[in-house]
Backbone as CSV, one residue per row, in Angstrom:
resi,resn,N_x,N_y,N_z,CA_x,CA_y,CA_z,C_x,C_y,C_z
1,MET,0.884,-1.276,0.143,-0.125,-0.382,0.283,1.020,1.223,0.080
2,ARG,2.070,1.149,0.777,3.047,2.328,1.017,3.476,2.586,-0.350
3,GLY,4.008,1.556,-0.821,4.839,1.477,-2.305,3.879,1.920,-3.354
4,LYS,2.774,1.591,-3.338,1.748,1.976,-4.339,1.522,3.789,-4.101
5,ARG,1.205,4.131,-2.961,1.084,5.561,-2.632,2.110,6.441,-3.108
6,SER,3.293,6.046,-3.120,4.777,6.330,-3.348,5.121,6.360,-4.941
7,LEU,4.144,5.451,-5.381,4.523,5.395,-6.931,3.352,6.432,-7.419
8,HIS,2.102,6.552,-6.969,1.284,7.729,-7.461,1.734,8.970,-7.422
9,LEU,2.503,9.319,-6.597,3.080,10.761,-6.013,3.894,10.715,-6.923
10,LEU,4.959,9.606,-7.186,5.905,10.162,-8.023,5.552,10.468,-9.442
11,VAL,4.536,9.535,-9.903,3.820,9.815,-11.360,3.458,11.142,-11.295
12,LEU,2.445,11.403,-10.520,1.699,13.059,-10.286,2.916,13.583,-10.417
13,LEU,4.193,13.753,-9.664,5.277,14.539,-9.852,5.808,14.758,-11.318
14,ALA,6.114,13.777,-11.721,6.394,13.658,-13.068,5.641,14.233,-14.092
15,LEU,4.181,14.058,-14.103,3.690,14.688,-14.821,3.436,16.127,-14.595
16,LEU,3.656,16.837,-13.301,3.703,18.019,-13.474,4.589,18.985,-13.966
17,ILE,5.935,18.127,-13.675,7.317,18.340,-14.338,7.246,18.841,-15.947
18,VAL,6.482,17.519,-16.550,6.344,17.297,-17.831,5.576,18.283,-18.238
19,THR,4.177,18.694,-17.767,3.406,19.375,-18.263,3.812,21.216,-17.880
20,GLY,4.918,21.363,-17.105,5.199,22.531,-16.811,4.487,23.306,-15.612
21,CYS,3.693,22.202,-14.846,2.923,22.779,-13.621,3.630,22.882,-12.300
22,GLY,4.699,22.063,-12.794,5.651,22.143,-11.503,6.550,23.480,-11.250
23,GLU,6.549,24.159,-12.025,7.417,25.400,-11.707,6.101,26.532,-11.773
24,PRO,6.524,27.873,-10.900,5.640,28.835,-11.052,5.844,29.596,-12.754
25,ARG,4.999,29.969,-13.283,5.104,30.899,-14.607,5.026,32.474,-13.885
26,VAL,5.955,33.137,-14.308,6.057,34.609,-14.157,5.925,35.191,-15.533
27,ARG,5.184,36.174,-15.719,4.999,37.154,-16.845,5.954,38.182,-16.616
28,VAL,6.884,38.179,-17.587,7.725,39.321,-17.696,7.192,40.501,-18.764
29,VAL,7.138,41.264,-18.218,6.338,42.617,-18.695,7.574,43.458,-19.271
30,PRO,7.734,43.698,-20.910,8.701,44.192,-21.318,8.650,45.504,-20.960
31,GLY,9.991,46.359,-21.063,9.808,48.059,-20.532,8.513,48.919,-20.910
32,ASP,8.599,48.375,-22.445,7.647,49.455,-23.351,6.191,49.287,-22.939
33,GLU,5.749,48.258,-22.346,4.511,47.893,-21.895,4.557,48.612,-20.127
34,VAL,5.480,48.464,-19.757,5.373,49.031,-18.598,5.334,50.765,-18.508
35,GLN,5.987,51.089,-19.849,5.812,52.594,-19.579,4.735,52.984,-20.076
36,THR,3.656,52.051,-20.934,2.592,52.642,-21.504,1.519,52.474,-20.517
37,LEU,1.476,51.313,-19.462,0.758,51.455,-18.148,0.897,52.630,-17.213
38,LEU,2.298,53.185,-17.515,2.553,54.194,-16.359,1.941,55.490,-17.077
39,ILE,1.738,55.541,-18.192,1.398,57.027,-18.630,-0.269,56.717,-18.726
40,GLN,-0.830,55.527,-19.179,-2.011,55.154,-19.032,-2.800,55.839,-17.561
41,GLN,-1.962,55.199,-16.750,-2.390,55.408,-15.111,-2.120,57.238,-14.882
42,ALA,-1.036,57.639,-15.420,-0.967,59.001,-14.987,-2.093,59.726,-15.772
43,GLN,-2.610,59.345,-17.054,-3.651,60.527,-17.471,-5.049,59.948,-16.803
44,GLY,-5.291,58.552,-16.301,-6.337,58.444,-15.439,-6.184,59.401,-14.205
45,HIS,-5.363,59.301,-13.595,-5.150,60.338,-12.318,-5.346,62.023,-12.851
46,PHE,-4.737,62.347,-13.939,-4.895,63.542,-14.539,-6.509,63.708,-14.866
47,ALA,-7.243,62.963,-15.308,-8.561,62.984,-15.613,-9.421,62.967,-14.328
48,GLU,-8.792,62.713,-13.261,-9.789,62.174,-12.153,-9.519,63.657,-11.564
49,GLY,-8.647,64.588,-11.870,-8.177,66.073,-10.966,-7.061,65.561,-9.753
50,ARG,-6.329,64.415,-10.041,-5.681,64.244,-9.281,-4.159,64.374,-9.704
51,TYR,-3.854,65.593,-9.856,-2.610,66.033,-10.644,-1.293,65.597,-9.910
52,ASP,-1.270,65.499,-8.459,0.074,65.641,-7.963,0.326,64.132,-8.186
53,ALA,-0.934,62.987,-8.076,-0.643,61.394,-8.507,-0.114,61.490,-9.787
54,SER,-0.696,62.003,-10.743,-0.438,62.112,-11.961,1.529,62.410,-12.272
55,ALA,1.646,63.661,-11.552,2.959,63.677,-11.656,3.912,62.753,-10.811
56,ARG,3.540,62.512,-9.656,4.354,61.506,-9.094,4.699,60.107,-10.270
57,THR,3.910,60.110,-10.925,3.631,58.540,-11.696,4.639,58.806,-12.782
58,LEU,4.653,59.873,-13.634,5.185,60.345,-14.394,6.878,60.677,-14.061
59,ARG,6.949,61.074,-13.073,8.334,61.131,-12.660,8.954,59.963,-12.268
60,ARG,8.451,58.776,-11.770,8.700,57.668,-11.606,9.207,56.855,-12.925
61,LEU,8.319,57.223,-14.173,8.500,56.656,-15.371,9.866,57.495,-15.966
62,LEU,9.930,58.516,-15.944,11.285,59.406,-16.386,12.406,59.007,-15.605
63,ASP,12.360,58.864,-14.334,13.612,58.366,-13.683,13.928,57.119,-13.750
64,SER,13.079,56.054,-14.095,13.246,54.566,-14.457,13.574,54.394,-15.746
65,TYR,13.079,55.368,-16.856,13.502,54.835,-18.085,14.050,56.326,-18.484
66,PRO,15.042,56.594,-18.171,15.883,57.898,-18.948,16.008,57.961,-20.308
67,ARG,15.732,57.178,-21.000,16.420,57.198,-22.599,15.068,56.437,-23.206
68,SER,13.847,56.811,-22.790,12.450,55.929,-22.957,12.152,56.779,-24.566
69,SER,11.508,55.825,-25.427,11.016,56.675,-26.361,9.518,57.247,-26.326
70,ARG,9.237,56.894,-24.830,8.049,57.810,-24.649,8.315,58.989,-23.965
71,GLU,9.336,59.692,-24.022,10.021,60.486,-23.140,9.125,62.174,-23.287
72,ALA,8.965,62.349,-24.413,8.450,63.579,-24.869,6.734,63.406,-24.352
73,GLU,6.089,62.060,-24.519,4.777,61.921,-23.908,4.527,62.344,-22.603
74,ALA,5.566,61.688,-21.853,5.455,61.642,-20.253,5.858,63.152,-19.779
75,ARG,6.969,63.920,-20.139,7.227,65.215,-20.094,5.848,66.162,-20.470
76,TRP,5.239,65.939,-21.493,3.956,66.532,-21.847,2.858,66.602,-20.627
77,TRP,2.761,65.122,-20.170,1.635,65.137,-19.419,2.147,65.494,-17.824
78,LEU,3.482,65.250,-17.681,4.332,65.837,-16.594,3.730,67.432,-16.280
79,ALA,4.221,68.056,-17.695,4.251,69.373,-17.848,2.625,69.880,-17.419
80,ARG,1.746,69.306,-17.903,0.125,69.706,-17.949,-0.196,69.252,-16.527
81,SER,0.221,68.413,-15.681,0.170,68.239,-14.617,0.411,69.267,-13.509
82,TYR,1.968,69.425,-13.567,2.279,70.767,-12.634,1.281,71.873,-13.220
83,GLU,0.909,72.433,-14.547,0.126,73.509,-14.375,-1.442,73.710,-13.890
84,GLN,-1.658,72.246,-14.062,-3.347,72.197,-13.582,-3.287,71.783,-11.769
85,ALA,-2.012,71.834,-11.225,-1.777,71.746,-10.442,-1.406,73.141,-9.617
86,GLY,-1.200,74.164,-10.487,-0.459,75.731,-10.102,0.878,75.556,-9.986
87,LEU,1.435,74.428,-10.275,3.091,74.616,-10.044,3.545,75.276,-11.531
88,PHE,3.318,76.358,-11.611,3.410,76.804,-13.035,5.166,77.188,-13.586
89,LYS,6.187,77.342,-12.075,7.300,76.980,-12.629,7.980,75.702,-12.915
90,GLN,7.172,74.896,-12.317,7.715,73.210,-12.529,7.322,72.938,-13.930
91,ALA,6.056,73.529,-14.126,5.505,73.336,-15.570,5.970,73.695,-16.726
92,LEU,6.460,75.023,-16.398,7.402,75.854,-17.549,8.829,75.277,-17.706
93,ALA,9.581,74.701,-16.508,10.544,74.095,-16.590,10.399,72.737,-17.640
94,GLU,9.435,71.891,-17.408,9.142,70.926,-18.279,8.732,71.208,-19.678
95,TYR,7.851,72.256,-19.774,7.975,72.603,-21.393,9.115,73.062,-22.117
96,ARG,9.808,73.496,-21.273,11.128,74.081,-21.748,12.038,72.648,-22.283
97,ILE,12.372,72.081,-21.279,12.986,70.591,-21.698,11.941,69.834,-23.244
98,LEU,10.846,70.172,-22.898,10.100,69.188,-24.131,10.307,69.937,-25.244
99,ALA,10.505,71.297,-25.386,10.492,72.204,-26.556,12.248,72.126,-26.893
100,THR,12.900,71.450,-26.497,14.199,71.555,-26.880,14.764,69.984,-27.153
101,LEU,13.838,69.159,-26.773,14.074,67.502,-26.803,14.184,67.298,-28.530
102,PRO,15.066,66.492,-28.831,15.498,65.961,-29.822,14.640,64.800,-30.143
103,PRO,14.259,64.607,-31.396,13.123,63.654,-31.698,13.996,61.861,-31.335
104,HIS,13.042,61.225,-30.549,13.877,60.086,-30.244,13.672,59.079,-31.396
105,PRO,14.485,58.433,-31.985,14.336,57.563,-33.304,13.341,56.439,-33.328
106,GLN,12.893,56.257,-32.206,11.597,55.326,-31.882,10.422,55.417,-31.388
107,ALA,10.133,56.982,-31.153,9.194,57.743,-30.659,8.301,57.683,-31.918
108,ARG,6.867,57.950,-31.836,5.744,58.083,-32.628,5.784,59.658,-32.875
109,PRO,5.516,60.021,-34.106,5.950,61.534,-34.515,4.584,61.962,-33.621
110,ALA,4.956,63.203,-32.941,3.820,63.975,-32.110,4.179,65.352,-31.956
111,SER,3.231,66.237,-31.885,4.112,67.665,-32.045,3.875,68.428,-30.453
112,TYR,4.403,67.506,-29.704,4.853,67.897,-28.136,5.697,69.431,-28.033
113,GLY,6.842,69.185,-29.103,7.723,70.498,-29.029,6.812,71.778,-29.586
114,THR,6.023,71.538,-30.467,5.277,72.933,-30.974,4.299,73.375,-29.865
115,ASP,3.636,72.337,-29.261,2.558,72.472,-28.501,3.619,73.162,-27.214
116,ALA,4.471,72.856,-26.830,5.257,73.029,-25.651,5.698,74.607,-25.901
117,LYS,6.014,74.827,-26.972,6.475,76.281,-27.286,5.207,77.218,-27.217
118,THR,4.005,76.723,-27.262,2.957,77.724,-27.226,2.302,77.534,-25.846
119,ARG,2.546,76.760,-24.978,2.337,76.713,-23.534,3.532,77.597,-22.789
120,ILE,4.766,77.694,-23.503,5.791,78.477,-22.679,5.394,79.842,-22.887
121,ALA,5.148,80.217,-24.241,4.704,81.776,-24.425,3.399,82.089,-23.195
122,ALA,2.371,81.288,-23.145,1.222,81.684,-22.267,1.798,81.379,-20.867
123,LEU,2.488,80.724,-20.381,3.019,80.827,-18.896,3.834,81.755,-18.557
124,GLU,4.588,82.179,-19.778,5.669,83.208,-19.635,4.977,84.679,-19.568
125,GLN,3.695,84.644,-20.156,3.075,85.731,-20.058,1.953,85.986,-18.931
126,ARG,1.880,84.898,-18.311,0.809,84.715,-16.833,1.746,85.013,-16.025
127,LEU,3.088,84.588,-15.912,3.696,84.494,-14.835,4.563,86.242,-14.517
128,GLY,4.949,86.508,-16.249,5.902,87.711,-16.047,6.996,87.801,-15.837
129,LEU,7.701,88.764,-14.806,9.080,88.594,-14.522,9.353,86.987,-13.919
130,LEU,8.711,86.493,-13.219,8.691,85.269,-12.653,9.090,84.363,-13.428
131,ALA,8.990,84.379,-14.798,9.288,83.079,-15.797,10.735,83.554,-16.129
132,GLN,11.368,84.587,-15.973,13.008,84.728,-16.323,13.637,83.931,-15.755
133,VAL,14.475,83.228,-16.972,15.621,82.302,-16.111,16.609,83.289,-16.049
134,PRO,17.095,83.348,-14.767,18.722,83.926,-14.375,19.826,83.353,-15.112
135,LYS,20.579,84.204,-15.858,21.681,83.871,-16.389,22.669,83.969,-15.646
136,GLY,23.471,83.137,-14.940,24.625,83.331,-14.118,24.221,83.998,-12.755
137,LEU,25.122,84.076,-11.986,25.070,85.102,-10.918,24.643,86.788,-11.087
138,VAL,23.748,87.010,-10.216,23.392,88.134,-10.256,23.633,88.919,-8.690
139,GLY,24.522,89.954,-8.860,24.814,90.750,-7.905,24.987,92.269,-7.758
140,LEU,25.093,92.904,-6.418,25.098,94.133,-6.265,25.987,94.749,-5.203
141,HIS,26.997,95.345,-5.918,28.066,95.562,-4.657,27.810,97.005,-4.551
142,VAL,27.570,97.578,-3.224,27.661,98.814,-2.832,28.777,99.217,-1.803
143,SER,29.128,100.133,-2.453,30.393,100.423,-1.399,29.901,101.267,-0.054
144,PRO,30.780,100.910,0.963,30.199,101.791,2.077,30.287,103.436,2.277
145,ARG,31.396,103.913,1.200,31.584,105.322,1.039,29.990,105.603,0.243
146,THR,29.258,104.661,-0.400,28.086,105.400,-1.057,27.025,104.966,-0.215
147,MET,27.018,104.588,0.932,26.018,104.185,1.426,25.237,105.399,2.136
148,PRO,24.333,105.746,2.102,23.558,106.854,3.005,24.134,106.830,4.481
149,ASP,24.347,108.151,5.331,24.168,108.047,6.615,23.180,107.317,7.436
150,ALA,23.418,106.270,8.715,22.150,105.932,9.513,21.832,106.808,10.227
151,ARG,22.243,108.117,10.281,21.754,109.191,11.448,20.461,109.613,10.941
152,PRO,19.285,109.737,11.765,18.129,110.009,11.049,18.450,111.637,10.667
153,ALA,17.325,111.960,9.385,17.289,113.173,9.049,16.782,114.157,9.926
154,ALA,16.978,115.507,9.756,16.234,116.363,10.650,14.632,116.687,10.279
155,PRO,14.133,116.938,11.080,12.440,116.952,10.681,12.537,118.106,9.718
156,VAL,11.288,117.995,9.064,10.932,118.786,7.761,9.907,119.784,8.636
157,PRO,10.345,120.804,8.549,9.126,121.807,9.079,7.845,121.899,8.239
158,ARG,6.923,121.875,8.790,5.463,121.863,8.251,4.975,123.284,8.031
159,ALA,4.389,123.390,6.783,4.043,124.829,6.426,2.947,125.007,7.586
160,ALA,2.294,126.526,7.845,1.093,126.510,8.499,0.106,126.917,7.717
161,CYS,-0.730,126.630,8.224,-2.071,126.549,7.215,-2.877,128.029,7.452
């Protein structure tokens, strides 16, 4: 009886190994699919008005896949998320990167660069001087000799009415 049970277990184990059921199956998701899923997830957050979640998802994509063929699309949605969240300087920075981004050889043709330039102009107009990017260090040197005296000025006499 014991030998028969061992034989049955051995046959069952052999069948499982031969049919492939004995080892776990793990589906490996290629990087392109992961990027597509992340962009779709970010667009879902965006549509729900969850701009911070959208931005976090897209930052994760850009950090994980720095040479992605979907970089332009990811940066477009990241800039849009920042803009909708009221983070105009961050949006402007992303639009500027997008406007100068060379086309990726495997990317689908899209007008993200042209659209980004339009958004840059609109945001710069909205932000005014705050949108200006400083070029290098800006400083002011005031010599102690040119500083006004710290003593209070003499009171100015009031005219009689």
